Short mmCIF file of C-alpha atoms and ligand atoms in Angstrom, two decimals:
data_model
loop_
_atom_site.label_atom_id
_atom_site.label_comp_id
_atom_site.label_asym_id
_atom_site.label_seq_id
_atom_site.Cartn_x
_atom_site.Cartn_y
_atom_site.Cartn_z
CA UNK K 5 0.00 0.00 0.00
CA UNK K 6 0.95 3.53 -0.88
CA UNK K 7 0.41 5.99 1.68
CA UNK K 8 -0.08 9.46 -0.05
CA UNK K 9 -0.13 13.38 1.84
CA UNK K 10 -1.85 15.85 -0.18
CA UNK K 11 -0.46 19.09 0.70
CA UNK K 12 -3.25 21.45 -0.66
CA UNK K 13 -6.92 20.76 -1.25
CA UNK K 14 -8.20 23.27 -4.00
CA UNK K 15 -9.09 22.62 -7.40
CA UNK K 16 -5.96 20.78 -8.62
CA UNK K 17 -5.88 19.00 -5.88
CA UNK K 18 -8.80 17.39 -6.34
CA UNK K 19 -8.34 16.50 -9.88
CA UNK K 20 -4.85 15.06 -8.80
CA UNK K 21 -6.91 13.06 -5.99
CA UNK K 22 -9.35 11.42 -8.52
CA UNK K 23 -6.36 10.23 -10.82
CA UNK K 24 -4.75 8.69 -7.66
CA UNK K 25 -8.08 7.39 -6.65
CA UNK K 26 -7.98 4.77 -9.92
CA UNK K 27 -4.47 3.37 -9.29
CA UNK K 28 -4.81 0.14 -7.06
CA UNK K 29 -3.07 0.08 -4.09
CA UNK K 30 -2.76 3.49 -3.54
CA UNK K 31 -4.15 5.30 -0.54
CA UNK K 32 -4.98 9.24 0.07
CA UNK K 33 -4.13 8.80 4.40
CA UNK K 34 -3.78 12.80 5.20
CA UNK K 35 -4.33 16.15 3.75
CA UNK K 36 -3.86 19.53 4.98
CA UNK K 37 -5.09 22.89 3.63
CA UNK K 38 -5.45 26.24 5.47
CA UNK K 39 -8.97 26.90 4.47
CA UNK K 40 -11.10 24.34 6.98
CA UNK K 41 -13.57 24.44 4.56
CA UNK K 42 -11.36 23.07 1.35
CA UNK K 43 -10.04 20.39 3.56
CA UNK K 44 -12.93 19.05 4.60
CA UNK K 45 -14.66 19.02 1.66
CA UNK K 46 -11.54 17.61 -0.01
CA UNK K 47 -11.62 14.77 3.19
CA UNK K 48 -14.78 14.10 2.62
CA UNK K 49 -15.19 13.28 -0.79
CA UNK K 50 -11.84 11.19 -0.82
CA UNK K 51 -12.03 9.56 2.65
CA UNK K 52 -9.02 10.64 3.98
CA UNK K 53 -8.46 10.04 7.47
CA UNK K 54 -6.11 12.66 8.71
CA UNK K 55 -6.65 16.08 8.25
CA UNK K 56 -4.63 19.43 8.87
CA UNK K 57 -4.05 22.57 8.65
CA UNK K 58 -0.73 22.65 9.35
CA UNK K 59 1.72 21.01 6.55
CA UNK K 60 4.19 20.41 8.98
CA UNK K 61 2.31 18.98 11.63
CA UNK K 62 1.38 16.62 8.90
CA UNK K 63 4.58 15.62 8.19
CA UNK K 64 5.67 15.19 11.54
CA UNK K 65 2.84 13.22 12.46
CA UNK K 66 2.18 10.94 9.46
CA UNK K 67 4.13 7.87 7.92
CA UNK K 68 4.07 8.77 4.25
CA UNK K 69 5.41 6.92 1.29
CA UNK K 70 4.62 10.16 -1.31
CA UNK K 71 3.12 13.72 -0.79
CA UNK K 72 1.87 15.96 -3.89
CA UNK K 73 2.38 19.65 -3.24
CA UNK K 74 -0.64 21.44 -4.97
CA UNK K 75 -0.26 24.65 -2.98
CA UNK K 76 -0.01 27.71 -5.13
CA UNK K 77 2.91 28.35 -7.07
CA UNK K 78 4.50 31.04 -4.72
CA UNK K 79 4.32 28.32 -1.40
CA UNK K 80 5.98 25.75 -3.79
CA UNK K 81 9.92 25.94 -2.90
CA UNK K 82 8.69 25.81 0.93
CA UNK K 83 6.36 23.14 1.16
CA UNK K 84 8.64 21.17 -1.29
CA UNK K 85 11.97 21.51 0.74
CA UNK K 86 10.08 20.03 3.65
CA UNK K 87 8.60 17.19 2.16
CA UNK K 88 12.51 16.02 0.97
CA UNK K 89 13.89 17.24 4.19
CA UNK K 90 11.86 14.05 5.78
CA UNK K 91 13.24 12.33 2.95
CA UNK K 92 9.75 11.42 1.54
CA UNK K 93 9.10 11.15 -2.29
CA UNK K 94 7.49 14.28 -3.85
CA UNK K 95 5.14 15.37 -6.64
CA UNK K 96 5.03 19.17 -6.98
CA UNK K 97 2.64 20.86 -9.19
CA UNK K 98 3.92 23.65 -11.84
CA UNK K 99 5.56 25.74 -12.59
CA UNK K 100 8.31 24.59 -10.03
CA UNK K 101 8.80 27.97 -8.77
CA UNK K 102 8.17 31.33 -8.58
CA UNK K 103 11.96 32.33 -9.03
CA UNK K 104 15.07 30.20 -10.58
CA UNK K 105 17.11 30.58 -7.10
CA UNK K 106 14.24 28.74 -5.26
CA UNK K 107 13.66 26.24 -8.45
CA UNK K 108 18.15 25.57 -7.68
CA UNK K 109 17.36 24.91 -3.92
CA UNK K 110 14.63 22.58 -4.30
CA UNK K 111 16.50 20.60 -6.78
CA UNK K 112 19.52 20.92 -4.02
CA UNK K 113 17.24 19.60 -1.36
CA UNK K 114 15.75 16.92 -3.84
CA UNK K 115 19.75 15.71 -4.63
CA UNK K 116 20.54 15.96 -0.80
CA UNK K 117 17.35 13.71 0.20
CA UNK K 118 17.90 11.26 -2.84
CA UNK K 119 14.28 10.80 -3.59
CA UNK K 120 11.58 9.91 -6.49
CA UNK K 121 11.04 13.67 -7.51
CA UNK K 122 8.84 15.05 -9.88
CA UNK K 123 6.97 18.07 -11.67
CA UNK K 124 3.60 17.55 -12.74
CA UNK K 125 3.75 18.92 -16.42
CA UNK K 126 0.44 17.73 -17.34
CA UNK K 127 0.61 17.45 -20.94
CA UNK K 128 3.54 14.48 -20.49
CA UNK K 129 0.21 12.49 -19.68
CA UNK K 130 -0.35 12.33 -23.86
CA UNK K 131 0.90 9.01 -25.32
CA UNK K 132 0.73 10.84 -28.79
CA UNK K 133 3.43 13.48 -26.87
CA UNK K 134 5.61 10.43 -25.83
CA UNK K 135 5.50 8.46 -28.40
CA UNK K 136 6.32 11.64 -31.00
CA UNK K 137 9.40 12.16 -28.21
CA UNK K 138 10.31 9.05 -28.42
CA UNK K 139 10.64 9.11 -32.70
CA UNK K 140 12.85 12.30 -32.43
CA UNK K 141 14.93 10.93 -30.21
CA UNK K 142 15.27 7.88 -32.22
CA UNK K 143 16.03 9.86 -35.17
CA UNK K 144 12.79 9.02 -37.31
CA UNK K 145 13.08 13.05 -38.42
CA UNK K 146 16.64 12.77 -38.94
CA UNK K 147 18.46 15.92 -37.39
CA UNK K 148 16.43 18.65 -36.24
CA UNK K 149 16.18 21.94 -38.08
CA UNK K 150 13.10 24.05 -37.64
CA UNK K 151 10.33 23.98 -34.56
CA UNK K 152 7.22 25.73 -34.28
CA UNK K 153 4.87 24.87 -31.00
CA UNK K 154 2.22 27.50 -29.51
CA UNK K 155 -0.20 27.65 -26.96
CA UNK K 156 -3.10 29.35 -27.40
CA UNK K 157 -6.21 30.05 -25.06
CA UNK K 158 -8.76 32.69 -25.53
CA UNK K 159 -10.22 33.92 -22.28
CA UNK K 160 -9.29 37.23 -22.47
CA UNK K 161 -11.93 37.92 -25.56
CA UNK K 162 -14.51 35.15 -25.41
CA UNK K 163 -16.53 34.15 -22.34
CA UNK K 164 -15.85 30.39 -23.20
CA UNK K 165 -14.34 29.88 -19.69
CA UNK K 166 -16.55 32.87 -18.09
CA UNK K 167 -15.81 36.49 -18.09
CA UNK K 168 -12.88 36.96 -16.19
CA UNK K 169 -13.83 40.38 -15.47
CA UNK K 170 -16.00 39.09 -12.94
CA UNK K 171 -13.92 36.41 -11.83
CA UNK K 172 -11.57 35.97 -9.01
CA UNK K 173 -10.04 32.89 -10.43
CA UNK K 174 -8.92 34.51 -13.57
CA UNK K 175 -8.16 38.14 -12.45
CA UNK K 176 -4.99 36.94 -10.01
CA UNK K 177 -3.76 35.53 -12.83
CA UNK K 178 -3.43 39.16 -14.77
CA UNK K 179 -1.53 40.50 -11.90
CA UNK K 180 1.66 40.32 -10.60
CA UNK K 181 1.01 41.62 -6.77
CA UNK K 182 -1.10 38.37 -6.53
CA UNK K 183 1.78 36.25 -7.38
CA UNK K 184 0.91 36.06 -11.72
CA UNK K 185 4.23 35.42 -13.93
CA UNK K 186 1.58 36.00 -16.40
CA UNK K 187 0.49 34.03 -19.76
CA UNK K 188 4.33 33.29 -19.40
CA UNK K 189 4.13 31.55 -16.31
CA UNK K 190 1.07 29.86 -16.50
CA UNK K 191 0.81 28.66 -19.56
CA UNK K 192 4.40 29.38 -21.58
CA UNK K 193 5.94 26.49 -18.89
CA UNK K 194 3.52 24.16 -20.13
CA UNK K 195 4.76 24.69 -24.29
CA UNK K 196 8.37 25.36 -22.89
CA UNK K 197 8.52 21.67 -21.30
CA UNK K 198 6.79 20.08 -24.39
CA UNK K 199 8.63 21.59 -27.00
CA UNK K 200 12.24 20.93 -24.68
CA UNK K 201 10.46 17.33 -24.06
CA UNK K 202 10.33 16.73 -28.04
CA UNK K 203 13.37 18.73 -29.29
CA UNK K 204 15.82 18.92 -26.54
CA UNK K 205 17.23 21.58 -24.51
CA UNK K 206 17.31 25.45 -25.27
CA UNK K 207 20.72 26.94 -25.58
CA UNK K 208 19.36 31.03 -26.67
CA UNK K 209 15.96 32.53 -26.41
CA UNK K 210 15.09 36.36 -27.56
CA UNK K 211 11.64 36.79 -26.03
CA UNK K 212 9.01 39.72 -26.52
CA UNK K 213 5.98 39.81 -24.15
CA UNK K 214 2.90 41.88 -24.47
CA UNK K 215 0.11 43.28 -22.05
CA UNK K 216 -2.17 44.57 -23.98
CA UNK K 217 -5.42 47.29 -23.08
CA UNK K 218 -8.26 45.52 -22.02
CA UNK K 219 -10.23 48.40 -21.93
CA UNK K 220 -10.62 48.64 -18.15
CA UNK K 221 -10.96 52.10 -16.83
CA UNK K 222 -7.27 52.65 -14.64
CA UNK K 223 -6.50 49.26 -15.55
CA UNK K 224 -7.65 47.91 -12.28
CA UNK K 225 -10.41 45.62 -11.15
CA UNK K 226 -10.93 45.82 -7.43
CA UNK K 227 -7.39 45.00 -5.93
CA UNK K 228 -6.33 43.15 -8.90
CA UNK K 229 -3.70 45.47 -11.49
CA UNK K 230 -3.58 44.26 -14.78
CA UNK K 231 -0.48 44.12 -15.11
CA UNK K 232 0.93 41.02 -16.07
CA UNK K 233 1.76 39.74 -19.64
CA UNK K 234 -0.82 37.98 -21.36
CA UNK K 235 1.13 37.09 -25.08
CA UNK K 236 4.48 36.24 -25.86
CA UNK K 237 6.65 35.20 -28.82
CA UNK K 238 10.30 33.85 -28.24
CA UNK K 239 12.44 32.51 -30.70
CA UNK K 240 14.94 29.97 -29.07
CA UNK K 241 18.19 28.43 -30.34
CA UNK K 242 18.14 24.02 -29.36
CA UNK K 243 21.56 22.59 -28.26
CA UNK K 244 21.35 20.56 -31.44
CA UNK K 245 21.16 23.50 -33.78
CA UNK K 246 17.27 24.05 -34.42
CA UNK K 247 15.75 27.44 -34.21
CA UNK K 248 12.49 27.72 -33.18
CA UNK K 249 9.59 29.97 -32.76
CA UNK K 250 7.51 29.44 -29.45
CA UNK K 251 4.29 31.24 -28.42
CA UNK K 252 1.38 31.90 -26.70
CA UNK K 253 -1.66 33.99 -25.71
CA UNK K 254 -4.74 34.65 -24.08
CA UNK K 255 -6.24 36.26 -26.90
CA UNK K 256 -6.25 33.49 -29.50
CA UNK K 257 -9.76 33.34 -31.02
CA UNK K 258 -11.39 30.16 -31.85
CA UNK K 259 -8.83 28.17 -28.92
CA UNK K 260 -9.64 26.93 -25.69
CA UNK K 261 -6.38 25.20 -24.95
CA UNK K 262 -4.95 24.24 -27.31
CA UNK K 263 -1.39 23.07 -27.86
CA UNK K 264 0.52 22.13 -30.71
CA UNK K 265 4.16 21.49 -31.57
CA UNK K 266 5.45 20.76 -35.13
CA UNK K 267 9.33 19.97 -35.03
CA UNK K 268 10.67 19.44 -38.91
CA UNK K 269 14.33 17.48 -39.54
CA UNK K 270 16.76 16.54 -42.60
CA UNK K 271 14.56 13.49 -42.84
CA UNK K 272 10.72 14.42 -42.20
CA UNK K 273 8.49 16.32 -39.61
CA UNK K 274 6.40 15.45 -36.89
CA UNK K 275 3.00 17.22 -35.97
CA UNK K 276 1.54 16.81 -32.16
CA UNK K 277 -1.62 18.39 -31.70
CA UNK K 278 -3.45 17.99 -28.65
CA UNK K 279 -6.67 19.55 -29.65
CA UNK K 280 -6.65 16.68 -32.73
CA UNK K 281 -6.29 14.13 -30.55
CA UNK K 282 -4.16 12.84 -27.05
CA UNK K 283 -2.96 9.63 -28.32
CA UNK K 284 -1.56 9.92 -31.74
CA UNK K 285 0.88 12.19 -33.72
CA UNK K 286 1.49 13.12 -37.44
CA UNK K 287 4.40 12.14 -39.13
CA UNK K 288 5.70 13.11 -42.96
CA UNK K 289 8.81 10.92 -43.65
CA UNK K 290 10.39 9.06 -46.14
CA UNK K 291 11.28 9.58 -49.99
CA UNK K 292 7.63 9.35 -51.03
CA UNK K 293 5.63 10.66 -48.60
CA UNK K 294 8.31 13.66 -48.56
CA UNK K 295 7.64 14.24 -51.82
CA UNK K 296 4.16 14.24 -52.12
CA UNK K 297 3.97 16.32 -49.29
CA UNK K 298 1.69 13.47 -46.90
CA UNK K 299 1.72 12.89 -43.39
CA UNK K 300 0.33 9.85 -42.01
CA UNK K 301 -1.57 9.33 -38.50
CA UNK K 302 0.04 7.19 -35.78
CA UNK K 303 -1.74 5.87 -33.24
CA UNK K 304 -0.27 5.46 -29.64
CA UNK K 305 -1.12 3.03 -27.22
CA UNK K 306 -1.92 4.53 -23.95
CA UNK K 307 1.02 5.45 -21.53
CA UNK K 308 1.25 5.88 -17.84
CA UNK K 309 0.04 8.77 -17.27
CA UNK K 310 2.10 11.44 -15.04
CA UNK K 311 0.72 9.88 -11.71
CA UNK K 312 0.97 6.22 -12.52
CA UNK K 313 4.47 7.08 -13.05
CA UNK K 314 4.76 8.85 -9.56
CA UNK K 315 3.81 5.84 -8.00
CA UNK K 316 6.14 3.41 -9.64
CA UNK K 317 8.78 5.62 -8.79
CA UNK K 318 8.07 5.38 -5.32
CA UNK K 319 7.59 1.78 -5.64
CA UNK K 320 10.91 1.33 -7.37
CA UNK K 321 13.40 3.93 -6.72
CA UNK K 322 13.43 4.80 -10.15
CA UNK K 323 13.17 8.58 -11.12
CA UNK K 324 11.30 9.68 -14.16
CA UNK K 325 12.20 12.13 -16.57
CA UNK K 326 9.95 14.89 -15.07
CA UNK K 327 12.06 15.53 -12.44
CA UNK K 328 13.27 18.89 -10.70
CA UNK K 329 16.23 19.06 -12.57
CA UNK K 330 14.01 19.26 -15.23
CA UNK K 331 12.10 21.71 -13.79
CA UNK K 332 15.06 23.96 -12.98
CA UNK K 333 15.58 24.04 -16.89
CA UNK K 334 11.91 25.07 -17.45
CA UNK K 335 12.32 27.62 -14.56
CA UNK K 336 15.48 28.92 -16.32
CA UNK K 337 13.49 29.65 -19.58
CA UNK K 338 10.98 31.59 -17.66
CA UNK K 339 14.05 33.44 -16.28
CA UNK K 340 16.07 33.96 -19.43
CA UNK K 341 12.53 34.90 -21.30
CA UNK K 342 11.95 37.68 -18.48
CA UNK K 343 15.50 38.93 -19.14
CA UNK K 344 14.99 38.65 -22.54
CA UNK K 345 12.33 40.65 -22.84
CA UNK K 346 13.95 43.37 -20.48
CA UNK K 347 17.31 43.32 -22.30
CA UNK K 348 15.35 43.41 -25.81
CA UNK K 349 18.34 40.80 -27.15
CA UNK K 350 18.67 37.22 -27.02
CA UNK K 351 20.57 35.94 -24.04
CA UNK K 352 22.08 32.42 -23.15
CA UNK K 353 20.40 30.48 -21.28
CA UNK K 354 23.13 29.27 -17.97
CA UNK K 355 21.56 26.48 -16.24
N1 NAD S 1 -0.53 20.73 -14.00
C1 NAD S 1 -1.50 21.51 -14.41
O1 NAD S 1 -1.91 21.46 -15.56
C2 NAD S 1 -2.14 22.45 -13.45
C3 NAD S 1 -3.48 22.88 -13.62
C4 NAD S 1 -4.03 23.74 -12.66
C5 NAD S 1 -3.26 24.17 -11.59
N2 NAD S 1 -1.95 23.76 -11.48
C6 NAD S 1 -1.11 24.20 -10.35
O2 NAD S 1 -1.59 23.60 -9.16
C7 NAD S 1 -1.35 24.49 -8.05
C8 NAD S 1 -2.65 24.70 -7.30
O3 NAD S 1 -3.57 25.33 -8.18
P1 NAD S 1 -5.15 25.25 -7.94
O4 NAD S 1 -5.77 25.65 -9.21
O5 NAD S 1 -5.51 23.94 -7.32
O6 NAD S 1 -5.31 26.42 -6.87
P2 NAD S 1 -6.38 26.48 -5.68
O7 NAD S 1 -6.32 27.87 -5.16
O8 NAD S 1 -7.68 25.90 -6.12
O9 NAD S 1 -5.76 25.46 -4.58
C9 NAD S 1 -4.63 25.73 -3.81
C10 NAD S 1 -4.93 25.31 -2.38
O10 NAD S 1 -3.76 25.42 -1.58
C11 NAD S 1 -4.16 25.87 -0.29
N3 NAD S 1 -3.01 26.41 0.42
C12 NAD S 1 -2.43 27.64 0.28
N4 NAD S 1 -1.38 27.74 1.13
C13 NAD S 1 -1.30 26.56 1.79
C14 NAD S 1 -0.43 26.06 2.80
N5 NAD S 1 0.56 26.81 3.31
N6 NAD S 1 -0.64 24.82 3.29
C15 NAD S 1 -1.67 24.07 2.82
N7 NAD S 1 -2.53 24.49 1.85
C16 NAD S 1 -2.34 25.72 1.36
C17 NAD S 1 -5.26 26.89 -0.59
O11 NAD S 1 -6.06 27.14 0.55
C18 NAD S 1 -6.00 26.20 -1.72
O12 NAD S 1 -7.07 25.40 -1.24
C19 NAD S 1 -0.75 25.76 -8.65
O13 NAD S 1 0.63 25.73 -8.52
C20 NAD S 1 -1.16 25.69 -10.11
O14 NAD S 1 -0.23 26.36 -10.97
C21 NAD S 1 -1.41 22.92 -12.37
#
């Protein structure tokens, strides 16, 4: 039996919960959140037995084999460093961080504990993602050359996911005093880790980001300043040579959420596009097909998924790719793209 500590209750959390709720042998024993109300509800609807409002009470208290941090980003680094200070396995949510110096010391505490560690980039849950990963690697493409990959959302124009002028859950994330990196941070770590997942790691980025009018009198709503960025366009050198052009926005008509890479190499291209489909990717290779210009569908068997994988890491000592040192790379193009931007030049990107 797996003994898991859920270290925030909110809405992740409970998403996170019902995944973990499907894998046998796995059991939610204690949660703690500082609203009484989230962790009750949370306790309730999962049948936890232990509940807290204090993390480290929990910690202290309970024998756990795994605890998932899904505290907001800005209590990450803490909650995280005492989780692998008790030398118990961790999944933390994303982004890793709120700054690169705390992403450094998590991944110092993570090395120092010796511990399954991991990030919870969502999106490594596609099998179409990892299997189109896999093909790269394995030089189906041949070497890369060019990269495109974007991710686009729409909130900021249509109502699709309510208007977020009225909406508290949305208007923290246009502001920077309430802890927002911005369309950068919440969503540009999500097509940073897939397009570094698929191609391999960024060497140079020149980033430009954009907060645009929103035609709010003062530019305020309530406490919230809308001030963060919600667009941004970098173009990124890969270790292997590639360039690449990586986006994305809030004001992207006609998308939800929708992601998309498309990575093209001496011999072929590969298309992943998540709104198409989660388990499959497009490939064009080969004399003929290059010529005539076709792509053909493959079809991936399902994967684990992000926290199937947790789980046999804690069951078998083995780390997955996720991990923080991973996440200290995504946290470094966050950093680089914010100095970027300021600079208005590409910079290097110094892990
Ligand atoms: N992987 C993904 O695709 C994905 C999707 C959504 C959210 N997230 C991430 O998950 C995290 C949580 O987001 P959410 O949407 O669930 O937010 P949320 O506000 O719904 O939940 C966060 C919870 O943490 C609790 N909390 C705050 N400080 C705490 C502390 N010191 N100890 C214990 N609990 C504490 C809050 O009371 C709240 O209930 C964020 O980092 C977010 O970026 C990731």
């Amino acid at each position: 039996m797996v003994r898991l500590g859920f270290i925030g209750a909110g809405g992740m959390a409970n998403h996170q919960a019902g995944q973990f709720s499907k894998i046998d042998g796995v059991q939610i024993t204690a949660c703690c959140d500082v609203s009484a109300e989230r962790r009750a509800a949370f306790a309730q609807k999962f049948n936890v037995p232990a509940v807290y409002a204090d993390y480290r009470e929990m910690l202290a208290k309970e024998q756990l084999d795994g605890v998932t941090n899904v505290t907001p980003d800005a209590m990450h680094a803490e909650v995280s460093i005492a989780v692998l200070e008790r030398r118990i396995p961790i999944l933390c949510e994303k982004p890793m961080a709120t700054t690169l110096d705390d992403a450094r010391r998590m991944l110092d505490a993570a090395d120092k504990a010796g511990v399954v560690n991991m990030i919870n980039f969502s999106y490594r849950n596609s099998s179409g993602l990892q299997a189109a990963a896999e093909a790269v690697r394995a030089g189906l493409i041949g070497e890369l050359r060019h990269v495109e990959s974007s991710y686009l959302q729409s909130w900021l124009v249509s109502k699709g996911w309510g208007n977020w002028r009225e909406s508290p859950g949305l208007l923290w994330r246009l502001s920077t005093k309430h802890g927002s990196a911005g369309d950068l941070g919440d969503i540009g770590v999500h097509i940073y880790d897939l397009t570094s997942f698929l191609c391999g790691d960024i060497v140079e980025i020149y980033c430009k980001l954009m907060t645009f009018d929103k035609g709010v009198p003062g530019n305020q709503i309530d406490e919230y300043v809308l001030d963060a960025n919600d667009s941004f366009v970098s173009t990124v050198v890969f270790a292997g040579g590639a360039i690449g052009a990586i986006h994305s926005s809030r004001w992207a008509v006609g998308h939800s959420n929708s992601l998309r890479a498309r990575v093209y190499g001496t011999a072929g291209a590969i298309e992943v596009d998540l709104d198409r489909a989660y388990d499959e990717y497009r490939i064009c290779a080969g004399e003929e097909n290059m010529k005539t210009f076709r792509w053909e569908t493959v079809k991936c068997p399902p994967t684990p998924s992000n926290y199937e994988r947790f789980i046999e890491g804690i069951r078998t000592g083995k780390q997955d790719p996720s991990s923080f040192a991973n996440g200290v790379k995504i946290q470094a193009y966050l950093h680089y793209s914010f100095m970027s931007d300021r600079l208005g030049r590409p910079v290097r990107v110094d892990l």
